[in-house]
PDB file of C-alpha atoms and ligand atoms in Angstrom:
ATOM      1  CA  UNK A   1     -22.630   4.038  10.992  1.00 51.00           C
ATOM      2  CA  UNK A   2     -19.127   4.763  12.120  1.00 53.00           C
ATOM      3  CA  UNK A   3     -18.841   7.737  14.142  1.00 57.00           C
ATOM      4  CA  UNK A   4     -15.865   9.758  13.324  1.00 54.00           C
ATOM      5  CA  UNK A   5     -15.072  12.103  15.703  1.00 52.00           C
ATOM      6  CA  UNK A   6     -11.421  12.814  15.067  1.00 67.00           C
ATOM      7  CA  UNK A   7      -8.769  12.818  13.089  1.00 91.00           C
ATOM      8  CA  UNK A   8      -6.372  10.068  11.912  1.00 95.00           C
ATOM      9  CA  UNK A   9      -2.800  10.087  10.317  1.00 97.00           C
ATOM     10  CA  UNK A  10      -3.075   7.049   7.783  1.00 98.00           C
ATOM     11  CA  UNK A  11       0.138   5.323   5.597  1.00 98.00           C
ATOM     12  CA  UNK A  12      -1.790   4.148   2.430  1.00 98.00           C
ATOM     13  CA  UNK A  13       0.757   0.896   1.303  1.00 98.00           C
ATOM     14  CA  UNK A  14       0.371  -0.228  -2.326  1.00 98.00           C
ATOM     15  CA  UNK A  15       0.967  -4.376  -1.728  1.00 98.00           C
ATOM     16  CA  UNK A  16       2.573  -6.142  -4.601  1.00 98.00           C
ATOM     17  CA  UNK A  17       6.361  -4.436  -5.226  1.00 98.00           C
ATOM     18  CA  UNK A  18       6.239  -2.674  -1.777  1.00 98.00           C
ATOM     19  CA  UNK A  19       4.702  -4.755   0.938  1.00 98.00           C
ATOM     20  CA  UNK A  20       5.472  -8.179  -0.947  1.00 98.00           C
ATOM     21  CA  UNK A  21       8.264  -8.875  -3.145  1.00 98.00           C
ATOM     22  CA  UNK A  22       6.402  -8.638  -6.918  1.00 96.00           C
ATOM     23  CA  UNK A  23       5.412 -12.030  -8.726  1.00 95.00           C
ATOM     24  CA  UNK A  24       2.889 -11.605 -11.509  1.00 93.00           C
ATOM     25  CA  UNK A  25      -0.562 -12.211 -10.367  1.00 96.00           C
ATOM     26  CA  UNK A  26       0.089 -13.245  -7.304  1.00 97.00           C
ATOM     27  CA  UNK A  27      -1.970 -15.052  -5.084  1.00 97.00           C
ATOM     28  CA  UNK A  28      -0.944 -18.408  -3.514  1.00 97.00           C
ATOM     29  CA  UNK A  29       0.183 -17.999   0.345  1.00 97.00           C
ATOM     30  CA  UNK A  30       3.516 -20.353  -0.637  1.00 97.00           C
ATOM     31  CA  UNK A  31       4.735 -17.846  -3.785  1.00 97.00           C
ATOM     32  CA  UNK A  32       4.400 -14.677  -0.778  1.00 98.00           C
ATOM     33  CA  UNK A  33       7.103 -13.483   0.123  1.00 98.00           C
ATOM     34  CA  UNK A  34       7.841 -10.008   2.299  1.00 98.00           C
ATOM     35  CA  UNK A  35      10.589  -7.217   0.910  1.00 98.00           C
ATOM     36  CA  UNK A  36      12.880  -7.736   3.329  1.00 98.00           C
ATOM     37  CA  UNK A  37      12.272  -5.545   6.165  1.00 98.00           C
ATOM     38  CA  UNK A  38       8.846  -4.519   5.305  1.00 98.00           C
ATOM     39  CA  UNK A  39       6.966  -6.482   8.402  1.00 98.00           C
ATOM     40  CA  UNK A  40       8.987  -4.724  10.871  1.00 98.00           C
ATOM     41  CA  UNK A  41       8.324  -1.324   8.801  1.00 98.00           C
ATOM     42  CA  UNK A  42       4.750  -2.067   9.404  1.00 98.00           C
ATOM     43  CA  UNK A  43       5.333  -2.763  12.920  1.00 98.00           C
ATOM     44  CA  UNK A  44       6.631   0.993  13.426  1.00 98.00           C
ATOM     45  CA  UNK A  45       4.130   3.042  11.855  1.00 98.00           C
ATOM     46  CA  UNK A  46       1.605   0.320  14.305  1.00 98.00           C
ATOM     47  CA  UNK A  47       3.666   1.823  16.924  1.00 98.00           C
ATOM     48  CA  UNK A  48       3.746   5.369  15.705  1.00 97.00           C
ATOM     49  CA  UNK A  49       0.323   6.153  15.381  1.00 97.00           C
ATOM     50  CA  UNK A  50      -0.723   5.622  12.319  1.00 98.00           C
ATOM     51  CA  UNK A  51      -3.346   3.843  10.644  1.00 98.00           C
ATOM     52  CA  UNK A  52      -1.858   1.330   8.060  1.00 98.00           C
ATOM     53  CA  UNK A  53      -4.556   0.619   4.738  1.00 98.00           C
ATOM     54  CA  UNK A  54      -3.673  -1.209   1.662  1.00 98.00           C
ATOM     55  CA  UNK A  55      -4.919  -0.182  -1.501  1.00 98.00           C
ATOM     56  CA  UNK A  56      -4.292  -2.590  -4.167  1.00 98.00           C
ATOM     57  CA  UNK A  57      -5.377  -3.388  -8.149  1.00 98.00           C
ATOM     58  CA  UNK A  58      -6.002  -6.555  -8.733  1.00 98.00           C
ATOM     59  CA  UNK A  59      -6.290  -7.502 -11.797  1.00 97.00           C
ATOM     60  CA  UNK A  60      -6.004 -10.846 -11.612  1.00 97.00           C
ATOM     61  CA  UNK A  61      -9.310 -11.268 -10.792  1.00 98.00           C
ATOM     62  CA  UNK A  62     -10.811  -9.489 -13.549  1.00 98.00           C
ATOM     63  CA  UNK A  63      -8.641 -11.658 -15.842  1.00 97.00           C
ATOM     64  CA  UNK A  64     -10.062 -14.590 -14.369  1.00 97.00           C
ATOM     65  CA  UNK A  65      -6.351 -16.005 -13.057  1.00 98.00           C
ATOM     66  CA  UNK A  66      -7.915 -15.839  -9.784  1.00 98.00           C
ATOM     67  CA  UNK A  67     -10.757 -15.271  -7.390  1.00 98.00           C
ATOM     68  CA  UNK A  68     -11.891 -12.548  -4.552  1.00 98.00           C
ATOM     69  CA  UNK A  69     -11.812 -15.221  -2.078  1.00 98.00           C
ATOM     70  CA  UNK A  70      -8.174 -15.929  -3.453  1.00 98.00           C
ATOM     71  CA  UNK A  71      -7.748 -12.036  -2.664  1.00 98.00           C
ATOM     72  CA  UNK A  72      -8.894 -12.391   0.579  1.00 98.00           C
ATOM     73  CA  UNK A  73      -7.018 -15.403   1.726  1.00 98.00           C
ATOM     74  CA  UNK A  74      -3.923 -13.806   0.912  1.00 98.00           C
ATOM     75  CA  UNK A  75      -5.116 -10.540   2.445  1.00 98.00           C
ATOM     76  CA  UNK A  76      -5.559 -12.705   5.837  1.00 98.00           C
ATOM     77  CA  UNK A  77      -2.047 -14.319   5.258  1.00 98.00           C
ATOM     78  CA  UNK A  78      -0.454 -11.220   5.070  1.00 98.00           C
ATOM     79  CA  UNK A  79      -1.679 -10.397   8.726  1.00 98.00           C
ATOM     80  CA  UNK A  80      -1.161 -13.587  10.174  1.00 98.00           C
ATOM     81  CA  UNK A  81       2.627 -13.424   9.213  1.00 98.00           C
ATOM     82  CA  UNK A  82       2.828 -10.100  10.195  1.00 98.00           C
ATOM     83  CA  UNK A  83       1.613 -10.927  13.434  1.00 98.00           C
ATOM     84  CA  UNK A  84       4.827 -12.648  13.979  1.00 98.00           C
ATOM     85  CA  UNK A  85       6.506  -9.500  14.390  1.00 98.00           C
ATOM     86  CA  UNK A  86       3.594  -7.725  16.112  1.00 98.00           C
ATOM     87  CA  UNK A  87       2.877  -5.890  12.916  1.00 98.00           C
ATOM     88  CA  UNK A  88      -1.084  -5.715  11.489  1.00 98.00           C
ATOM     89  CA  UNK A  89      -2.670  -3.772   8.327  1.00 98.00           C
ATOM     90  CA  UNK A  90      -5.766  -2.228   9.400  1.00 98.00           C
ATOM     91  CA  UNK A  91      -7.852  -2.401   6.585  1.00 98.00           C
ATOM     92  CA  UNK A  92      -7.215  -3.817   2.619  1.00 98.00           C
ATOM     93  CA  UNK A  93      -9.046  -2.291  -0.266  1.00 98.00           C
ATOM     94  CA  UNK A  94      -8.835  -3.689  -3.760  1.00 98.00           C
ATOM     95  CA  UNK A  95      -9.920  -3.088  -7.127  1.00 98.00           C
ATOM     96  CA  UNK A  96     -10.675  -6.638  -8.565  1.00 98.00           C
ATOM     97  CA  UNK A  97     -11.383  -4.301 -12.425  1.00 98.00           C
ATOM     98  CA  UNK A  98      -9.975  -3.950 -15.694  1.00 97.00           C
ATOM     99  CA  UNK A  99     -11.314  -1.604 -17.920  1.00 97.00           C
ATOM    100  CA  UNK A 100     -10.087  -4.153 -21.381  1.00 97.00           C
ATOM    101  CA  UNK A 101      -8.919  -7.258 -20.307  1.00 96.00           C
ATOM    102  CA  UNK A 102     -11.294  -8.020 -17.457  1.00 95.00           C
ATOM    103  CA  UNK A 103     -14.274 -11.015 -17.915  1.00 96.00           C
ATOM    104  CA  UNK A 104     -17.724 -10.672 -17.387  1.00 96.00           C
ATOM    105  CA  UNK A 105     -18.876  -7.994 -14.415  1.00 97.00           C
ATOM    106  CA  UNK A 106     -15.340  -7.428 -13.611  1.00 98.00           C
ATOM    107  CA  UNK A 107     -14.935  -5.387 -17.163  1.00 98.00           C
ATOM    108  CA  UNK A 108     -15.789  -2.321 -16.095  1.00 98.00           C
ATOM    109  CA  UNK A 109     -14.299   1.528 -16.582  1.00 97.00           C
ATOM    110  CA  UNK A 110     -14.756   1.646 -11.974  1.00 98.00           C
ATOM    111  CA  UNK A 111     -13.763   4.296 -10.072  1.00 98.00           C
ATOM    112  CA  UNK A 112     -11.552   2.212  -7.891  1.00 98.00           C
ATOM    113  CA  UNK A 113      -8.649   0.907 -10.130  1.00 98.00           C
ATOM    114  CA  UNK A 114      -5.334   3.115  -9.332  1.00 98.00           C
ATOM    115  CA  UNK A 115      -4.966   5.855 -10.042  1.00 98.00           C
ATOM    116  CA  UNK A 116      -8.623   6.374  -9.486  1.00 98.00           C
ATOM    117  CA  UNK A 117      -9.267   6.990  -6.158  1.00 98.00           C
ATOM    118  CA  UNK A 118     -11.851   5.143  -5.699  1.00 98.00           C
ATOM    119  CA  UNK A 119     -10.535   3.144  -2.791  1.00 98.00           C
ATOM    120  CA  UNK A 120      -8.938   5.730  -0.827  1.00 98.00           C
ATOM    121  CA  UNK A 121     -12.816   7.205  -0.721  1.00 98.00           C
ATOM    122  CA  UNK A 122     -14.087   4.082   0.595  1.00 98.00           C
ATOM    123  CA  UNK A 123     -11.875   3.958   3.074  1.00 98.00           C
ATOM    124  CA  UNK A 124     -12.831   7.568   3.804  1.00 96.00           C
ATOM    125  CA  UNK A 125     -16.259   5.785   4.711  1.00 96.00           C
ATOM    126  CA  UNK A 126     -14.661   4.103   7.762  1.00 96.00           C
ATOM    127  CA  UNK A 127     -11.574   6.570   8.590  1.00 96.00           C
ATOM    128  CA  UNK A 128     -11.389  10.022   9.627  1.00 95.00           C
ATOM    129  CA  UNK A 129      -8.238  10.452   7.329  1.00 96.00           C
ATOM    130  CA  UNK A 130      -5.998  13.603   8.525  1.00 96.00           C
ATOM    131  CA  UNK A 131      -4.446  14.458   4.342  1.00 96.00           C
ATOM    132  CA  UNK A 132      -2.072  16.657   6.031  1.00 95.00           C
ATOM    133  CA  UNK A 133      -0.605  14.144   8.272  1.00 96.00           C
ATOM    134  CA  UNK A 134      -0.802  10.598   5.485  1.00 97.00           C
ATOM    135  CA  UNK A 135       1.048   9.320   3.218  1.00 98.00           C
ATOM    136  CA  UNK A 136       1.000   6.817  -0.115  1.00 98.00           C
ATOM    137  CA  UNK A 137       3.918   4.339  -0.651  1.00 98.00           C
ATOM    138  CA  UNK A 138       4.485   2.544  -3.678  1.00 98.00           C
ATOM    139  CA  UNK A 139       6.463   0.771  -6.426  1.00 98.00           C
ATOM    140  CA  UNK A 140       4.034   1.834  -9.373  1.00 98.00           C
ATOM    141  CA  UNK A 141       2.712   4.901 -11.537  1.00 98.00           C
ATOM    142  CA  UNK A 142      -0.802   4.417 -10.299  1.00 98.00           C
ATOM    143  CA  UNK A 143      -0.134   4.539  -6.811  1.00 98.00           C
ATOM    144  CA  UNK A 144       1.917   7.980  -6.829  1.00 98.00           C
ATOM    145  CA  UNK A 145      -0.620   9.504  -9.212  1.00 98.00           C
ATOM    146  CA  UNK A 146      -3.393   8.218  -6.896  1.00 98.00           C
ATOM    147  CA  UNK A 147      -1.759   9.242  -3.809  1.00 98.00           C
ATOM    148  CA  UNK A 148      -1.121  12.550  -5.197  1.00 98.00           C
ATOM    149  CA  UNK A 149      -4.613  13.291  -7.107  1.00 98.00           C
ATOM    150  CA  UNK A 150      -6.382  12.065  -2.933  1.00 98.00           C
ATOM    151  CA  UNK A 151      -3.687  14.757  -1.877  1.00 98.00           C
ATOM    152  CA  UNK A 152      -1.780  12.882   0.380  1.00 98.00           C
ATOM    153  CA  UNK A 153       2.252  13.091   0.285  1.00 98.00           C
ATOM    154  CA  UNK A 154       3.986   9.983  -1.992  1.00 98.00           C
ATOM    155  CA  UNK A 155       6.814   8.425  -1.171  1.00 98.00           C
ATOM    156  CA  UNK A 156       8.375   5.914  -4.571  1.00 98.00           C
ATOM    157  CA  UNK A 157       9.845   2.538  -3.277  1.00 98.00           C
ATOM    158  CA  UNK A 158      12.809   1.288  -5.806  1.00 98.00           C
ATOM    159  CA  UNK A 159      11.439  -2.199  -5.066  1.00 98.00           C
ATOM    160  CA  UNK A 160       8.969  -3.714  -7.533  1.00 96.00           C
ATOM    161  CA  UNK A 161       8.821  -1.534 -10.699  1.00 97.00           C
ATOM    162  CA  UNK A 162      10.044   1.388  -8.760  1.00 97.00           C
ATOM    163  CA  UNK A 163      13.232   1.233 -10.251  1.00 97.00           C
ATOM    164  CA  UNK A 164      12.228   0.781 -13.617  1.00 98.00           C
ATOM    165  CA  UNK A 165       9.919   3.603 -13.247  1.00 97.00           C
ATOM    166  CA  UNK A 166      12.756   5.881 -11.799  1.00 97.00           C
ATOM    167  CA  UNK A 167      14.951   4.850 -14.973  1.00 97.00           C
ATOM    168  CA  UNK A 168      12.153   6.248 -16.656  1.00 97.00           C
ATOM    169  CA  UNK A 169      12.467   9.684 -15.250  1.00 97.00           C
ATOM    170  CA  UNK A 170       9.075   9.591 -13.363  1.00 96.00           C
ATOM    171  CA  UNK A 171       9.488  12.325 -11.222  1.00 97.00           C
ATOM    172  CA  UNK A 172       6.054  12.841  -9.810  1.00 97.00           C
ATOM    173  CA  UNK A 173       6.370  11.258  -6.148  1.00 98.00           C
ATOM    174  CA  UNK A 174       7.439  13.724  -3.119  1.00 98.00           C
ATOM    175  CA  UNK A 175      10.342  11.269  -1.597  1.00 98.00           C
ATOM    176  CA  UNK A 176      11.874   7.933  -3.618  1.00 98.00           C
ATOM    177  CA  UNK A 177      13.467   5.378  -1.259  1.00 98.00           C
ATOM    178  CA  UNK A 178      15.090   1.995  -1.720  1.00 98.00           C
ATOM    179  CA  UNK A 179      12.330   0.110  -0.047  1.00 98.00           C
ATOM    180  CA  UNK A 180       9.392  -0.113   2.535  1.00 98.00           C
ATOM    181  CA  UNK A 181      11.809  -0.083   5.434  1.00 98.00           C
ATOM    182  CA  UNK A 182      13.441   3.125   4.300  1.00 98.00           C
ATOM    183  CA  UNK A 183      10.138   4.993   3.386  1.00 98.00           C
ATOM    184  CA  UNK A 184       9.057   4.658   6.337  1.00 98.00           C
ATOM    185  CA  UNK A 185      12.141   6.204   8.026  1.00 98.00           C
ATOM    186  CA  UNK A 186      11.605   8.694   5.980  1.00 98.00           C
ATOM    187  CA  UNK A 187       8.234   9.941   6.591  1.00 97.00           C
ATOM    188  CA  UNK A 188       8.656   9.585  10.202  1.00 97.00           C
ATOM    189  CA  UNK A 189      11.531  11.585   9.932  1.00 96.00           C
ATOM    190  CA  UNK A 190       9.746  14.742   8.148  1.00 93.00           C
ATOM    191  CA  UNK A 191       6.734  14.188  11.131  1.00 90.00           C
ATOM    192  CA  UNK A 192       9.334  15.275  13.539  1.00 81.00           C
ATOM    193  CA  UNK A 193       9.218  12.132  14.644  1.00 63.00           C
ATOM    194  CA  UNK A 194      12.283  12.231  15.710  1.00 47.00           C
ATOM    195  CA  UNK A 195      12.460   9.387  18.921  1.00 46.00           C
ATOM    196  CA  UNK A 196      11.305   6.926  16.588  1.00 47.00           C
ATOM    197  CA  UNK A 197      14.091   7.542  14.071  1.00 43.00           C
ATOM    198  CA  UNK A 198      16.463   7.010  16.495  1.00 45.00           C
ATOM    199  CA  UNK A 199      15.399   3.545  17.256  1.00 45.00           C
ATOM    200  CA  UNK A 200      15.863   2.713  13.283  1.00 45.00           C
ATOM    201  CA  UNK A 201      18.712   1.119  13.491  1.00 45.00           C
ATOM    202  CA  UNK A 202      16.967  -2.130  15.349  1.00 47.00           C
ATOM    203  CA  UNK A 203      14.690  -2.636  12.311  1.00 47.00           C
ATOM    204  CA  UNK A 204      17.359  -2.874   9.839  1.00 43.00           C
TER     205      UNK A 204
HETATM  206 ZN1   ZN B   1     -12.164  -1.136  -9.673  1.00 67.34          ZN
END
């Protein structure tokens, strides 16, 4: 087993609508596509200390429109381009459930589909996660609810359905930004972080 002898600050990123721009059921490497800026966001909290872990649904692969190994491919993908900009994600955890429309031994009430928090706990297994010091980003319901219910702060990205969700009047996120590169700002910002938020302007 992993031994966890201190403390780390983690950024939990949802992926589709924050990370990548949002196409239904995505999964070929050619229809990816980052929000602009986000690789370079990545590449700061790298930089800054933290721990970066997706946490995604995918539902896709309940609904049979694609596989885990699709998952996983574009999980790898995501890395290798970030690489580019001397960016990485640490660790990915996905849900591949759905309670209704999911086939076979993927339809199933888990614990892991957002907002459950199912993942975050899992990743618990392998990180000594600091709650004071991490934070959830996301474009969708799910990931502010699950953010907040693992008691982490939540930061809303308009990207994705963010916007949509903000027309709404969902007010249950801590911060709302336009996108990944501006959450990130933002957070570092309220950690006192206050040499890195000078260098913002570069990743613009
Ligand atoms: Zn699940």
């Amino acid at each position: 087993m992993n031994y966890k002898s201190y403390s780390e600050k983690v950024v939990f990123l949802d992926r589709d609508g924050t990370i990548n721009i949002e196409k239904n059921y995505l999964y070929k490497t050619e229809d990816f596509q980052f929000v602009p800026g986000a690789p370079q966001a990545i590449a700061r909290l790298n930089t800054s200390g933290y721990k970066v872990i997706v946490i995604t649904n995918q539902a896709g692969v309940a609904r049979g429109y694609y596989t885990e190994a699709d998952v996983l491919r574009l999980n790898a993908y995501i890395n290798h381009k970030l690489a580019a900009y001397k960016g990485h994600i640490d660790d990915f955890y996905y849900c591949p459930h759905h309670p209704i429309a999911g086939v076979g031994k993927y339809k199933i009430e888990c614990n892991c589909r957002k907002p459950k928090i199912g993942l975050f706990l899992e990743a618990e297994e392998k990180y000594s996660i600091d709650k004071n010091k991490s934070w959830m980003i996301g474009d969708n319901k799910g990931d502010i609810l699950a953010g907040k219910k693992y008691g982490v702060r939540t930061i809303l990205v308009r990207t994705g359905y963010g916007s949509q969700l903000e027309k709404e009047k969902f007010r249950q996120f801590d911060l709302i930004s336009n996108d990944l590169t501006e959450a990130v700002f933002m957070l570092l910002e309220r950690e006192g972080d206050s040499g890195q938020a000078e260098d913002y302007s570069d990743i613009r």
